Amino acid sequence: MQRSSQHSSQQSDTQRLLIVDDDELVGRTLELIAKREGYEARVTCDPDRFLDLVGEWQPDIVAIDLVMPGMDGVQVLAELAKREFRQCVIITSGVGHRVLDAAGRSAREHGLHIAGILPKPFTRDDVRALLNRCGVDDKTETVAEPVGASAEPAIDIEMLRDALANRQFFLEYQPKVHCADGSLAGLEALVRWRHPERGVIYPGSFIEVLEDTELMGELTSQVMDMALAWFSGLNISRDSERPVMLSLNISARCLEDEVLVERIARRCRRHKVDPGQVIFELTETSAMRHPVRSLELLTRLRVMGFQLSIDDFGTGFSSMLQLVRLPFSEIKVDKSFVMSGEQSEESRKVVRSIVELGKSLGLRTTAEGIESQWALDFLRPLGCDFCQGYFISRPVDGDTIRERWNI
Ligand code: C2E
Ligand code: CA
Ligand code: CA
C-alpha cells in the first residue's frame, strides 16, 4: 500500500500521522504534539473510518489504540496486515505492558512495521522519540520475506542441489565487537544464495529446506571452505591475547556425522587457521537425534581447540539442559530479547539473567540484535562480553569488512 507517485509529487516531504483512539482527548493530544513536531496529523475515534482513511489519505505513520469499543486495536492491526500496510505503526494503550508487548509481537509476526509502543499516559518526549524512529528505520526490514511468499515457485531440494553444484552460495560477514571498547572481536559468516533470476536469497528461506537432507553437509563444506580461505588471508594478529575469531553456523545434526569432524580439522590445517580462532555456533541443539554421539563429537571438537557457542539462547530451541550437558564456551543471547529490550521490562530481565547465567558458568556471552545506542548502553554495564547487530554493522561482503576494519 505505497503512496501513489501522483500523491507524493503533489505533497511536500511532511510526514502524515493518522491516529485512531476512542478517547478523544488522548487522540487530540497526540495530534497536537505531532503537529508541533512538524507532522501533518489527523485523528478519528472510529476504527472503520480509520481504515477508510488509511486508503484515502495514505499516512506514513499510524497510531493505534489497542483497546476500543466495537473493533479493538488487535483487529485493526490484523486488518492492516491483511491489506499489506507497509508504513510505520505505533501502538498506544493504557493496558499493562505485557499485553502491549504481546500485541507488538503478534503484529510484527504479521509482517507489520511496528516502530514502538506508547504506553499511556505519554509525554511529549515519548511521542517525539517514537515519531523520530519511524523516520530512520528501514521499513523493509520487518516486512515478511518476499521470496517464497510470492507467486514464484517454492524453493525445493532440486533447486538447492543445482545451486550447490553451480556454486551460487556466497558469504557475508557480520562483525562482533568487545562491548567494553568497541574493538573487533570476531566475524560471523552468514550464507546467502545468489539466485540467477530472483537475486539474493537469505538463509531464512532455504536452510529449513536443506535441514535433514544430505545436502546440508555439502553446504556446510562450501561455507567452511569459503570462510576459512577468506579468514586466513586477513591481516590480524594470530597470537594476541584477544585474537579476532571466526564464527561459523552449523546445524546440530551435521555434527552427528563423524567424518565431518575430521574434515573440519583437515580444512583448518589446509587453510592454516588455528582451531582456537574458530567458533561453531549451534542452533536447535534439541533437534539432535543421537545425543550421545553428538556429545562425543562436540567434545572432540573442543579437545581439538575449537570454541562452541549456543546460538539463539532463550528461545525454545536452546535450553538450559543443553547448555549444561554440552561443552559450550559461549552463549549468544537471542536477538529478540535484545531488540525488544527498550520497550519491554521482561526482555531486559531475560537478557540480564542470561548474561548472569553465562558469567556464573564461566562462559563468554554475546548479545546479538543490537540495533540502537540504547541497547549498547544497556548491555555494557551488565558485563556482557561481545555485541553484534545492525547498530554496529550489518552483515557485509568480505572486502568491505577488510576496508572498514583495516584488516
Ligand atoms: P543467526 O545465526 O542467529 O544469525 C543472525 C541473523 O540475524 C542474521 O540473519 C543476521 O543478518 C541477523 N541480524 C544481525 N544483527 C541484527 C540486528 O541488529 N537486527 C536484526 N533484526 N537482525 C540482525 P541471516 O543472515 O538472515 O541468517 C539467518 C539464520 O540463518 C542465522 O541466524 C543462522 O541460524 C542461519 N545461517 C546463516 N548462515 C548459515 C550457515 O552457513 N549454515 C547454517 N547451518 N545456518 C546458517
Ligand atoms: Ca549465529
Ligand atoms: Ca542467533
mmCIF file of N, CA and C and ligand atoms in Angstrom, residues 188 190 249 281-283 310-313 315 332-336 368-369 388, ligand 3:
data_model
loop_
_atom_site.group_PDB
_atom_site.id
_atom_site.type_symbol
_atom_site.label_atom_id
_atom_site.label_comp_id
_atom_site.label_asym_id
_atom_site.label_seq_id
_atom_site.Cartn_x
_atom_site.Cartn_y
_atom_site.Cartn_z
ATOM 1 N N GLU A 188 31.227 -13.168 12.033
ATOM 2 C CA GLU A 188 30.346 -14.317 11.816
ATOM 3 C C GLU A 188 30.036 -14.431 10.328
ATOM 4 N N LEU A 190 27.817 -15.532 7.317
ATOM 5 C CA LEU A 190 26.386 -15.794 7.072
ATOM 6 C C LEU A 190 26.191 -16.067 5.588
ATOM 7 N N ASN A 249 28.194 -20.884 11.488
ATOM 8 C CA ASN A 249 26.946 -21.511 11.927
ATOM 9 C C ASN A 249 26.920 -22.951 11.450
ATOM 10 N N GLU A 281 28.788 -22.058 15.929
ATOM 11 C CA GLU A 281 27.540 -21.652 16.576
ATOM 12 C C GLU A 281 26.472 -22.684 16.259
ATOM 13 N N LEU A 282 25.903 -23.250 17.310
ATOM 14 C CA LEU A 282 24.893 -24.287 17.120
ATOM 15 C C LEU A 282 23.507 -23.792 17.472
ATOM 16 N N THR A 283 22.563 -24.036 16.586
ATOM 17 C CA THR A 283 21.171 -23.747 16.925
ATOM 18 C C THR A 283 20.424 -25.074 16.982
ATOM 19 N N ILE A 310 26.334 -21.584 21.913
ATOM 20 C CA ILE A 310 24.924 -21.965 21.820
ATOM 21 C C ILE A 310 24.169 -20.722 21.329
ATOM 22 N N ASP A 311 23.635 -20.836 20.121
ATOM 23 C CA ASP A 311 23.020 -19.697 19.432
ATOM 24 C C ASP A 311 21.564 -19.540 19.875
ATOM 25 N N ASP A 312 21.025 -18.344 19.710
ATOM 26 C CA ASP A 312 19.606 -18.072 19.972
ATOM 27 C C ASP A 312 19.187 -18.519 21.364
ATOM 28 N N PHE A 313 20.064 -18.332 22.341
ATOM 29 C CA PHE A 313 19.741 -18.810 23.681
ATOM 30 C C PHE A 313 18.540 -18.061 24.249
ATOM 31 N N THR A 315 15.429 -19.026 23.381
ATOM 32 C CA THR A 315 14.288 -19.444 22.570
ATOM 33 C C THR A 315 14.030 -20.916 22.844
ATOM 34 N N LYS A 332 24.997 -17.132 23.106
ATOM 35 C CA LYS A 332 24.517 -15.974 22.346
ATOM 36 C C LYS A 332 23.073 -15.701 22.727
ATOM 37 N N VAL A 333 22.866 -14.561 23.340
ATOM 38 C CA VAL A 333 21.515 -14.186 23.761
ATOM 39 C C VAL A 333 20.681 -13.944 22.503
ATOM 40 N N ASP A 334 19.540 -14.555 22.424
ATOM 41 C CA ASP A 334 18.736 -14.403 21.209
ATOM 42 C C ASP A 334 18.387 -12.941 20.951
ATOM 43 N N LYS A 335 18.453 -12.578 19.678
ATOM 44 C CA LYS A 335 18.276 -11.158 19.348
ATOM 45 C C LYS A 335 16.878 -10.627 19.675
ATOM 46 N N SER A 336 15.887 -11.504 19.746
ATOM 47 C CA SER A 336 14.539 -10.998 20.010
ATOM 48 C C SER A 336 14.465 -10.286 21.362
ATOM 49 N N GLU A 368 23.212 -10.435 20.554
ATOM 50 C CA GLU A 368 23.020 -10.021 19.154
ATOM 51 C C GLU A 368 21.723 -9.247 19.010
ATOM 52 N N GLY A 369 21.568 -8.598 17.859
ATOM 53 C CA GLY A 369 20.376 -7.772 17.658
ATOM 54 C C GLY A 369 20.526 -6.386 18.264
ATOM 55 N N GLN A 388 26.793 -7.599 18.914
ATOM 56 C CA GLN A 388 26.678 -7.778 17.468
ATOM 57 C C GLN A 388 25.313 -7.250 17.053
HETATM 58 CA CA CA B 3 21.292 -16.034 16.707
#
